PDB file of C-alpha atoms and ligand atoms in Angstrom:
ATOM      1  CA  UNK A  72      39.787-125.049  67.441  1.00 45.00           C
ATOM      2  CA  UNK A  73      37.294-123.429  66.063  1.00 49.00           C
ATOM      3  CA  UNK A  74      33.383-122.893  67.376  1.00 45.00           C
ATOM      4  CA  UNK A  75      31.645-125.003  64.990  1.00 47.00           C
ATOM      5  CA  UNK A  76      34.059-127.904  66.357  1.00 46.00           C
ATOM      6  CA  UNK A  77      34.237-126.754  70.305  1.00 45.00           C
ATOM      7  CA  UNK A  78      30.361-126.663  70.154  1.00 42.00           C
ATOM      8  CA  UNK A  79      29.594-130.207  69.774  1.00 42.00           C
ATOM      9  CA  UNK A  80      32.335-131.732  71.781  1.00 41.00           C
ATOM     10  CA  UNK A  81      31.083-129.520  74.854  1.00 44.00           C
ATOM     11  CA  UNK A  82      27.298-130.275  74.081  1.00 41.00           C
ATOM     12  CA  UNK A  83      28.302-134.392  74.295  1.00 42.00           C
ATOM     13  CA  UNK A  84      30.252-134.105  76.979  1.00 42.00           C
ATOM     14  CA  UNK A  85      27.429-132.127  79.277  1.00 42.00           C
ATOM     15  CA  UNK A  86      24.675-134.239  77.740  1.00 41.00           C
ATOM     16  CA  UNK A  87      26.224-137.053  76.984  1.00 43.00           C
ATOM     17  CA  UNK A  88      24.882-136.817  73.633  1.00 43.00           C
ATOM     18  CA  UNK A  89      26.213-138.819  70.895  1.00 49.00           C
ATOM     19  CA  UNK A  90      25.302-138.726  66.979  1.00 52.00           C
ATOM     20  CA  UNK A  91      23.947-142.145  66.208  1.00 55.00           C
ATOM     21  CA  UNK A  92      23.065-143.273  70.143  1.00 80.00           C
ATOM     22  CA  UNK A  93      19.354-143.546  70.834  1.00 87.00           C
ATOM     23  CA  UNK A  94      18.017-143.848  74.781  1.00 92.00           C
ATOM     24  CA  UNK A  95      18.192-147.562  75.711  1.00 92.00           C
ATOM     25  CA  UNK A  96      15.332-149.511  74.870  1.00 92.00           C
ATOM     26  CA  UNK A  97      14.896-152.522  77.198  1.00 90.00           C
ATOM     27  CA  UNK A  98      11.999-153.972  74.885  1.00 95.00           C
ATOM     28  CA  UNK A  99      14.678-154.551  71.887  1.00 97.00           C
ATOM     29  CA  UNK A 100      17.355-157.138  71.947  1.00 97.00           C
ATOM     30  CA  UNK A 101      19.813-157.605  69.483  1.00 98.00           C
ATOM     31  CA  UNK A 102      21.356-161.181  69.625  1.00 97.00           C
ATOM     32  CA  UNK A 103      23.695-161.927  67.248  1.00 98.00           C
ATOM     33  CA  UNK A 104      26.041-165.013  66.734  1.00 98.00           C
ATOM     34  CA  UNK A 105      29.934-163.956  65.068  1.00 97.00           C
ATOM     35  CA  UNK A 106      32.857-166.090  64.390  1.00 96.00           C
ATOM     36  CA  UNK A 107      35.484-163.431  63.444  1.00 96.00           C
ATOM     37  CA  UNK A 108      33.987-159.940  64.559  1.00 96.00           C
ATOM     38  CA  UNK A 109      31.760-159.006  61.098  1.00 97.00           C
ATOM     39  CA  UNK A 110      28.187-159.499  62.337  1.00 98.00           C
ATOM     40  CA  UNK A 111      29.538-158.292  65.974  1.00 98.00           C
ATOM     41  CA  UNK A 112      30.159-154.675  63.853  1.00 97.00           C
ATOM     42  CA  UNK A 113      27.058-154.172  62.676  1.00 97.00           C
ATOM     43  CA  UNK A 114      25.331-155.670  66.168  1.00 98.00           C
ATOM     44  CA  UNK A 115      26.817-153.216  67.608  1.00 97.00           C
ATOM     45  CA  UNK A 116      26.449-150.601  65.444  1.00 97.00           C
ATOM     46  CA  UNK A 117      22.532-151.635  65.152  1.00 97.00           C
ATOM     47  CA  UNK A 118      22.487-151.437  69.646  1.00 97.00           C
ATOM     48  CA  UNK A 119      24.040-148.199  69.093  1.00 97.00           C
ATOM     49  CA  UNK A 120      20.708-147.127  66.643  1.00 96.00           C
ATOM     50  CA  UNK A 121      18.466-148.899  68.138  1.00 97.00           C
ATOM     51  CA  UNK A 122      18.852-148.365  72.180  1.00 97.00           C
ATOM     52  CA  UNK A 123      18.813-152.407  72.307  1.00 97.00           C
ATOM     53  CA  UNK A 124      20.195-154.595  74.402  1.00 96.00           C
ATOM     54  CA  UNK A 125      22.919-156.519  73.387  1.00 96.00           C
ATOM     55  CA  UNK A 126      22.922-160.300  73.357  1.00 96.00           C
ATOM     56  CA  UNK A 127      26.118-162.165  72.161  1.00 97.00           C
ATOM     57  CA  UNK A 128      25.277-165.748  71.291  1.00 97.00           C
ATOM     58  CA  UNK A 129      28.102-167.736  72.430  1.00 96.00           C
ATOM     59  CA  UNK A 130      28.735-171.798  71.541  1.00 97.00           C
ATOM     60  CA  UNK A 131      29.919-174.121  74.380  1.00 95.00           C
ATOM     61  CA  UNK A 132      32.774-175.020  72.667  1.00 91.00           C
ATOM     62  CA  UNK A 133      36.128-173.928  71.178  1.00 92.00           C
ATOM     63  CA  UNK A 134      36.956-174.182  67.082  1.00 93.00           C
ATOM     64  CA  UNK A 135      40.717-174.688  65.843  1.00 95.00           C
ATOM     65  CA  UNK A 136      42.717-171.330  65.720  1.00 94.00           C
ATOM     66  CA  UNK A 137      43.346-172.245  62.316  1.00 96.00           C
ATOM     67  CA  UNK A 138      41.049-171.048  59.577  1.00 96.00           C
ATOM     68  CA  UNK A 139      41.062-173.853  57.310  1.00 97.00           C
ATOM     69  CA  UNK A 140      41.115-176.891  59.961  1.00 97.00           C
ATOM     70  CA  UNK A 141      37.981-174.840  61.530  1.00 97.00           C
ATOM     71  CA  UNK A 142      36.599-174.304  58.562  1.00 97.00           C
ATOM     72  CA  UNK A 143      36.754-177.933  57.836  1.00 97.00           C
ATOM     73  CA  UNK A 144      34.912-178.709  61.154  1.00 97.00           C
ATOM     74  CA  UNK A 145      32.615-175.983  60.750  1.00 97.00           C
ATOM     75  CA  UNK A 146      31.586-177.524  56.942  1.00 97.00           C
ATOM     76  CA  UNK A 147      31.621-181.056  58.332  1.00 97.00           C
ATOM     77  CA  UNK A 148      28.878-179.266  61.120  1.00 97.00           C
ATOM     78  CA  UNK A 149      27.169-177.526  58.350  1.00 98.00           C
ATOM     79  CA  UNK A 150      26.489-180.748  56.274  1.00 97.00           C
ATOM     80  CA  UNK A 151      25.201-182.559  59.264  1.00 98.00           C
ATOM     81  CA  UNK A 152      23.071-179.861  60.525  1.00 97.00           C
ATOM     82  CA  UNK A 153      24.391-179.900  64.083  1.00 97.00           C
ATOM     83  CA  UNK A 154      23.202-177.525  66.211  1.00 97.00           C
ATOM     84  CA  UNK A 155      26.299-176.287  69.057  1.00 97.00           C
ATOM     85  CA  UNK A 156      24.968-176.484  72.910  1.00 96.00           C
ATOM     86  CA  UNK A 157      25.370-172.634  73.578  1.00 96.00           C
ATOM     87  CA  UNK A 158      26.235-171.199  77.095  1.00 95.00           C
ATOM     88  CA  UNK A 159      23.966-170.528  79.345  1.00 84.00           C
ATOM     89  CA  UNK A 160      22.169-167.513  79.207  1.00 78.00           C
ATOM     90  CA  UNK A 161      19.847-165.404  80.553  1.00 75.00           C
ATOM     91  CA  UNK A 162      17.891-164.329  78.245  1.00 86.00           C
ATOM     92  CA  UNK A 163      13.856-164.001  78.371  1.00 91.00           C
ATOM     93  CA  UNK A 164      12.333-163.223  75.443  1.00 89.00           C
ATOM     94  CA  UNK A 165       9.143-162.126  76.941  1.00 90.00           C
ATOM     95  CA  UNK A 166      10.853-158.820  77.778  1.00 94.00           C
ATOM     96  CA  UNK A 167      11.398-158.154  74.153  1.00 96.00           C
ATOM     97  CA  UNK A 168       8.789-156.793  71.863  1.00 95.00           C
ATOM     98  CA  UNK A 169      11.622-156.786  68.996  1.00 96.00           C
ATOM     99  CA  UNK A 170      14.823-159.041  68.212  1.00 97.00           C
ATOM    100  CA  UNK A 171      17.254-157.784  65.780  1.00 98.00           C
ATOM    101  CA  UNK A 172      19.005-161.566  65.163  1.00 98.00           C
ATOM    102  CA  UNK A 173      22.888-161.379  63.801  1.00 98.00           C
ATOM    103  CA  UNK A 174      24.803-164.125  61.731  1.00 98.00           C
ATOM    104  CA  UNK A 175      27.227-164.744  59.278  1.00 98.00           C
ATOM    105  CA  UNK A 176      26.274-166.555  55.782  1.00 98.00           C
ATOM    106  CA  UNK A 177      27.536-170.026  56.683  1.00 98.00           C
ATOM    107  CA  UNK A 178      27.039-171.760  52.904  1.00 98.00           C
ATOM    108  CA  UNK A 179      23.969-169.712  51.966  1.00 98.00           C
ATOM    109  CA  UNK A 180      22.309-170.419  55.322  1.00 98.00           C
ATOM    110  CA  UNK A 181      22.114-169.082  58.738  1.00 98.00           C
ATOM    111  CA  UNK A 182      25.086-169.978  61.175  1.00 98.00           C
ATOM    112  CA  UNK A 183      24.684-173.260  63.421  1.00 98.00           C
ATOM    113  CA  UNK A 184      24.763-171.386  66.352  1.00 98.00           C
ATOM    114  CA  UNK A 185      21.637-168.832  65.235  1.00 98.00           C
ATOM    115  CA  UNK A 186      20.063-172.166  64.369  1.00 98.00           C
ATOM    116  CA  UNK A 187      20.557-173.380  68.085  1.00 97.00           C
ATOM    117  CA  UNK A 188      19.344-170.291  69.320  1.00 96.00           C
ATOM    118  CA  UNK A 189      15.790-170.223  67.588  1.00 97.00           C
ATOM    119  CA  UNK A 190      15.511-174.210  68.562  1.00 96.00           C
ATOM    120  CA  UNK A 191      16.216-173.243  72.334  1.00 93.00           C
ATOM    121  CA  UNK A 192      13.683-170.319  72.822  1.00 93.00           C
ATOM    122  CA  UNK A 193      10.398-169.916  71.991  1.00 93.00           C
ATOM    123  CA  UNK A 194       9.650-166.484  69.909  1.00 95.00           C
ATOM    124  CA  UNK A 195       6.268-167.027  68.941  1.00 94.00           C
ATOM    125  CA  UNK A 196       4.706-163.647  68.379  1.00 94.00           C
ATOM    126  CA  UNK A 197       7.938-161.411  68.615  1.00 96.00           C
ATOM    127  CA  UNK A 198       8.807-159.368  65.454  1.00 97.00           C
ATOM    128  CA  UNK A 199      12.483-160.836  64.625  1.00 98.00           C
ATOM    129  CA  UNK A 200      14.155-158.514  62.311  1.00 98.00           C
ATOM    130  CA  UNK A 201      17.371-160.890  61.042  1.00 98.00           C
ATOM    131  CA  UNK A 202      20.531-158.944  59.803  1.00 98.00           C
ATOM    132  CA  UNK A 203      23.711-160.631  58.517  1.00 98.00           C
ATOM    133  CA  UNK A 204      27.450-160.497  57.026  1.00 98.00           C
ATOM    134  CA  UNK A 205      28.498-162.432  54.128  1.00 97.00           C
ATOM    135  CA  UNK A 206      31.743-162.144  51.699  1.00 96.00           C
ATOM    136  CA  UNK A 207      30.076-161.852  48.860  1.00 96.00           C
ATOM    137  CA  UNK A 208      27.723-163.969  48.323  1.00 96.00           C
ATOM    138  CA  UNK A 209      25.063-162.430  49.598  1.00 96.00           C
ATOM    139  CA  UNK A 210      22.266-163.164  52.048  1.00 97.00           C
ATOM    140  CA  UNK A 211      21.920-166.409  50.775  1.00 98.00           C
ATOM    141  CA  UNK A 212      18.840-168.386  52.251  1.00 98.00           C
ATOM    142  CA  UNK A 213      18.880-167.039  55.568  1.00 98.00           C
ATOM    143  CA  UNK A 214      16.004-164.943  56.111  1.00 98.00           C
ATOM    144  CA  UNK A 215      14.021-168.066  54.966  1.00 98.00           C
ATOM    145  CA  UNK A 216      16.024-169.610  57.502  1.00 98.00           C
ATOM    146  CA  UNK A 217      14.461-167.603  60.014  1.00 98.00           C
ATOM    147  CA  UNK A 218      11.386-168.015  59.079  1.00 97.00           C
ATOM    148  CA  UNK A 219      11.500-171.213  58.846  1.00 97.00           C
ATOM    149  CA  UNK A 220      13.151-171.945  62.159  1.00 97.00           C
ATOM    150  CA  UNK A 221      10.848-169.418  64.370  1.00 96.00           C
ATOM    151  CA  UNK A 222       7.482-170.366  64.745  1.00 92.00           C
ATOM    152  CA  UNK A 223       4.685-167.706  64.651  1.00 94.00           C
ATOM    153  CA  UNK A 224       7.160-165.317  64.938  1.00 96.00           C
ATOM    154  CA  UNK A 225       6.525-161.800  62.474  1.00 96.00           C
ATOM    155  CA  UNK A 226       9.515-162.300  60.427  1.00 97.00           C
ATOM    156  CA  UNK A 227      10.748-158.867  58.717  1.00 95.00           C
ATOM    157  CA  UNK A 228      11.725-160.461  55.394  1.00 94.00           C
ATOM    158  CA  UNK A 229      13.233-157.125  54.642  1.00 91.00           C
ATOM    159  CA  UNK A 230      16.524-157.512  56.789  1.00 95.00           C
ATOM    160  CA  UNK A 231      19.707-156.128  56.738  1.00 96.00           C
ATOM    161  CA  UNK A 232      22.692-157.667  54.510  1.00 96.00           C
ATOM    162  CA  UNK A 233      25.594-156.259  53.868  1.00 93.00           C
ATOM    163  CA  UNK A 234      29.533-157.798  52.381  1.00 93.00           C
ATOM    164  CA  UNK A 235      32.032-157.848  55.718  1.00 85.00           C
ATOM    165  CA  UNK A 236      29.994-156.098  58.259  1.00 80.00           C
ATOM    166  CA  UNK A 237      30.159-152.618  57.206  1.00 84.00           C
ATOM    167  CA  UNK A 238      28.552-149.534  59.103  1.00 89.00           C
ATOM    168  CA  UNK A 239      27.543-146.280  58.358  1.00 90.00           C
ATOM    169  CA  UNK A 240      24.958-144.077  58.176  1.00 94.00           C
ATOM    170  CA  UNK A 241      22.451-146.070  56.187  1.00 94.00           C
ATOM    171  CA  UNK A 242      22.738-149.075  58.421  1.00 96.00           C
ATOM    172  CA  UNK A 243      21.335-146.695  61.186  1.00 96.00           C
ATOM    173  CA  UNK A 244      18.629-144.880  59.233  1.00 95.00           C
ATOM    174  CA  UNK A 245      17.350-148.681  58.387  1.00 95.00           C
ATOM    175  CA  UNK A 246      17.274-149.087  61.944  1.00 96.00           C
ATOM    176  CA  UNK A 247      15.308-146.217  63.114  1.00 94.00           C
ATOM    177  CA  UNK A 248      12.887-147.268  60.547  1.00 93.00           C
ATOM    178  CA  UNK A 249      12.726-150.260  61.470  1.00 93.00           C
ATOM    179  CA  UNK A 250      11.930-149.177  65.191  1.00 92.00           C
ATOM    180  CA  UNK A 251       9.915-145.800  64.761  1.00 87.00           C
ATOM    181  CA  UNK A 252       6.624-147.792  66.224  1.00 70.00           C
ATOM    182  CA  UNK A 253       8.001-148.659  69.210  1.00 68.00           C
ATOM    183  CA  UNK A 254       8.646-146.107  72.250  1.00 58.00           C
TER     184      UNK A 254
HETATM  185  C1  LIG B 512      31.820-172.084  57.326  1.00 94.69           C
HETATM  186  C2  LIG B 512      31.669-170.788  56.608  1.00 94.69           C
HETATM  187  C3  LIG B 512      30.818-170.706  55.503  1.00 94.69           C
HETATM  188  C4  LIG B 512      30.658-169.485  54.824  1.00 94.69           C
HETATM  189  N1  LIG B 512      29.784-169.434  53.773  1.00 94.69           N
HETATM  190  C5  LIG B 512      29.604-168.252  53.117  1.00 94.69           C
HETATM  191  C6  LIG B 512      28.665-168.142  52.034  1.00 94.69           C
HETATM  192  O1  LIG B 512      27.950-169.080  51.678  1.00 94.69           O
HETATM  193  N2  LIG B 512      28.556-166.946  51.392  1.00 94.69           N
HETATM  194  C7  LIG B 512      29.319-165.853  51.736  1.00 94.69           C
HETATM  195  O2  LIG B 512      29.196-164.812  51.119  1.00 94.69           O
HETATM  196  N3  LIG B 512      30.184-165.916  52.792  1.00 94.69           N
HETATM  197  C8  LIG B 512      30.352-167.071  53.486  1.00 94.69           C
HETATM  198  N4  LIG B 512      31.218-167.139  54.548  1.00 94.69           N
HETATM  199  C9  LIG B 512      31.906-165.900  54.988  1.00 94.69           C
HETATM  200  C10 LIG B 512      31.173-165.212  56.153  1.00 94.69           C
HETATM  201  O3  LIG B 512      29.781-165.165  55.949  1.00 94.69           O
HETATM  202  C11 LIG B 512      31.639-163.749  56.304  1.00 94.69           C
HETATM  203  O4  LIG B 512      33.038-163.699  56.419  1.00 94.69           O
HETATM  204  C12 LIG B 512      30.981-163.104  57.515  1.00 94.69           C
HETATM  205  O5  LIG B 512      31.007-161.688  57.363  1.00 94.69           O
HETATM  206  C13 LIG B 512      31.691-163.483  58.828  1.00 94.69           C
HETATM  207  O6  LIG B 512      31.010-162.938  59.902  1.00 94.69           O
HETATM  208  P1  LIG B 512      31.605-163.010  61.383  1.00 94.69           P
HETATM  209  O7  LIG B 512      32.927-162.273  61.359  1.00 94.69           O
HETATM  210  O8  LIG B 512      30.603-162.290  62.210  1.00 94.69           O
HETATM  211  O9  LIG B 512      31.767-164.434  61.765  1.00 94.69           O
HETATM  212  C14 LIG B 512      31.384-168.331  55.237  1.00 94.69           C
HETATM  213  C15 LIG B 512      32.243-168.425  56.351  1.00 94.69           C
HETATM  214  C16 LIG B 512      32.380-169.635  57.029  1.00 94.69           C
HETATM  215  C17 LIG B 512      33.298-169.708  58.226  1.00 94.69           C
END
């Protein structure tokens, strides 16, 4: 192996330095909501950036293992705007000064569950930076959603979308510019 390789490695492994990982930051949280692992990707991905705290936003309930039956229930949810109990948590917002909020498209919209989530705590005055995964069809209404749905909150209209919850090395650049006020 040759130096140029050897040096990194050893430098991680003494200083447990990695490429993309900032120091953690327990005034950012990044809750997300994911059905089939997308939005998880990039939440993880945007922890990794950011130094934030992971939140997974979990529904009290279970959906068919089948993808059309559940997405039969999950339409039939959509059109009736019900909002899934989620499991109790323990989250406080007041120790956040930033939320980096995760969901899937769900026909143009935010998911259900990200809709629970804003009904259930109160935000009002946190900066809420929404990201989400769609296939295709883009961000859709959500970050209107958000807005919408989180009152007096400082809503960064200028989110993160992306098609199937890709990562990379722009993803985290957004993210550092997104953050580069706080310390
Ligand atoms: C009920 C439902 C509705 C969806 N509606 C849209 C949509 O309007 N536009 C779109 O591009 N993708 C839509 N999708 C696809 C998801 O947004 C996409 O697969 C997303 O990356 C999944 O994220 P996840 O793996 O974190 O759940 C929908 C998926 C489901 C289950």
């Amino acid at each position: 192996m040759k130096i140029a390789k050897i040096l990194p490695l050893t430098l991680s492994v003494f200083f447990g330095w990695h490429a993309n990982a900032a120091a953690p930051n327990p005034r950012i949280l990044v809750a997300y909501y994911s059905l089939t692992g997308k939005t998880e990707k990039v939440a993880r991905a945007i922890a990794d950036a950011s130094g934030g705290q992971l939140y997974r936003i979990m529904v009290d309930k279970s959906y068919p293992d089948d993808t059309s039956e559940r997405r039969d229930v999950l339409e039939q949810e959509i059109e009736q705007n019900y909002l899934p109990v989620l499991k109790v948590t323990q989250i406080n917002p007041e120790d956040y000064d930033i939320i980096f909020l995760g969901s899937p498209v769900w026909a143009n919209h935010i998911s259900q569950p990200v809709k629970s989530l804003l009904a259930k705590y109160n935000l009002k005055g946190k900066r809420v930076i929404p990201f989400v995964t769609h296939s295709g069809g883009g961000r859709g209404e959500s970050f209107d959603d958000v807005a919408a749905l989180c009152a007096g909150c400082i809503v960064d209209m200028d989110g993160w979308s992306n098609w199937g919850g890709g990562t990379g090395r722009r993803l985290t650049k957004w993210v550092q510019q997104q953050i580069k006020d706080v310390d």
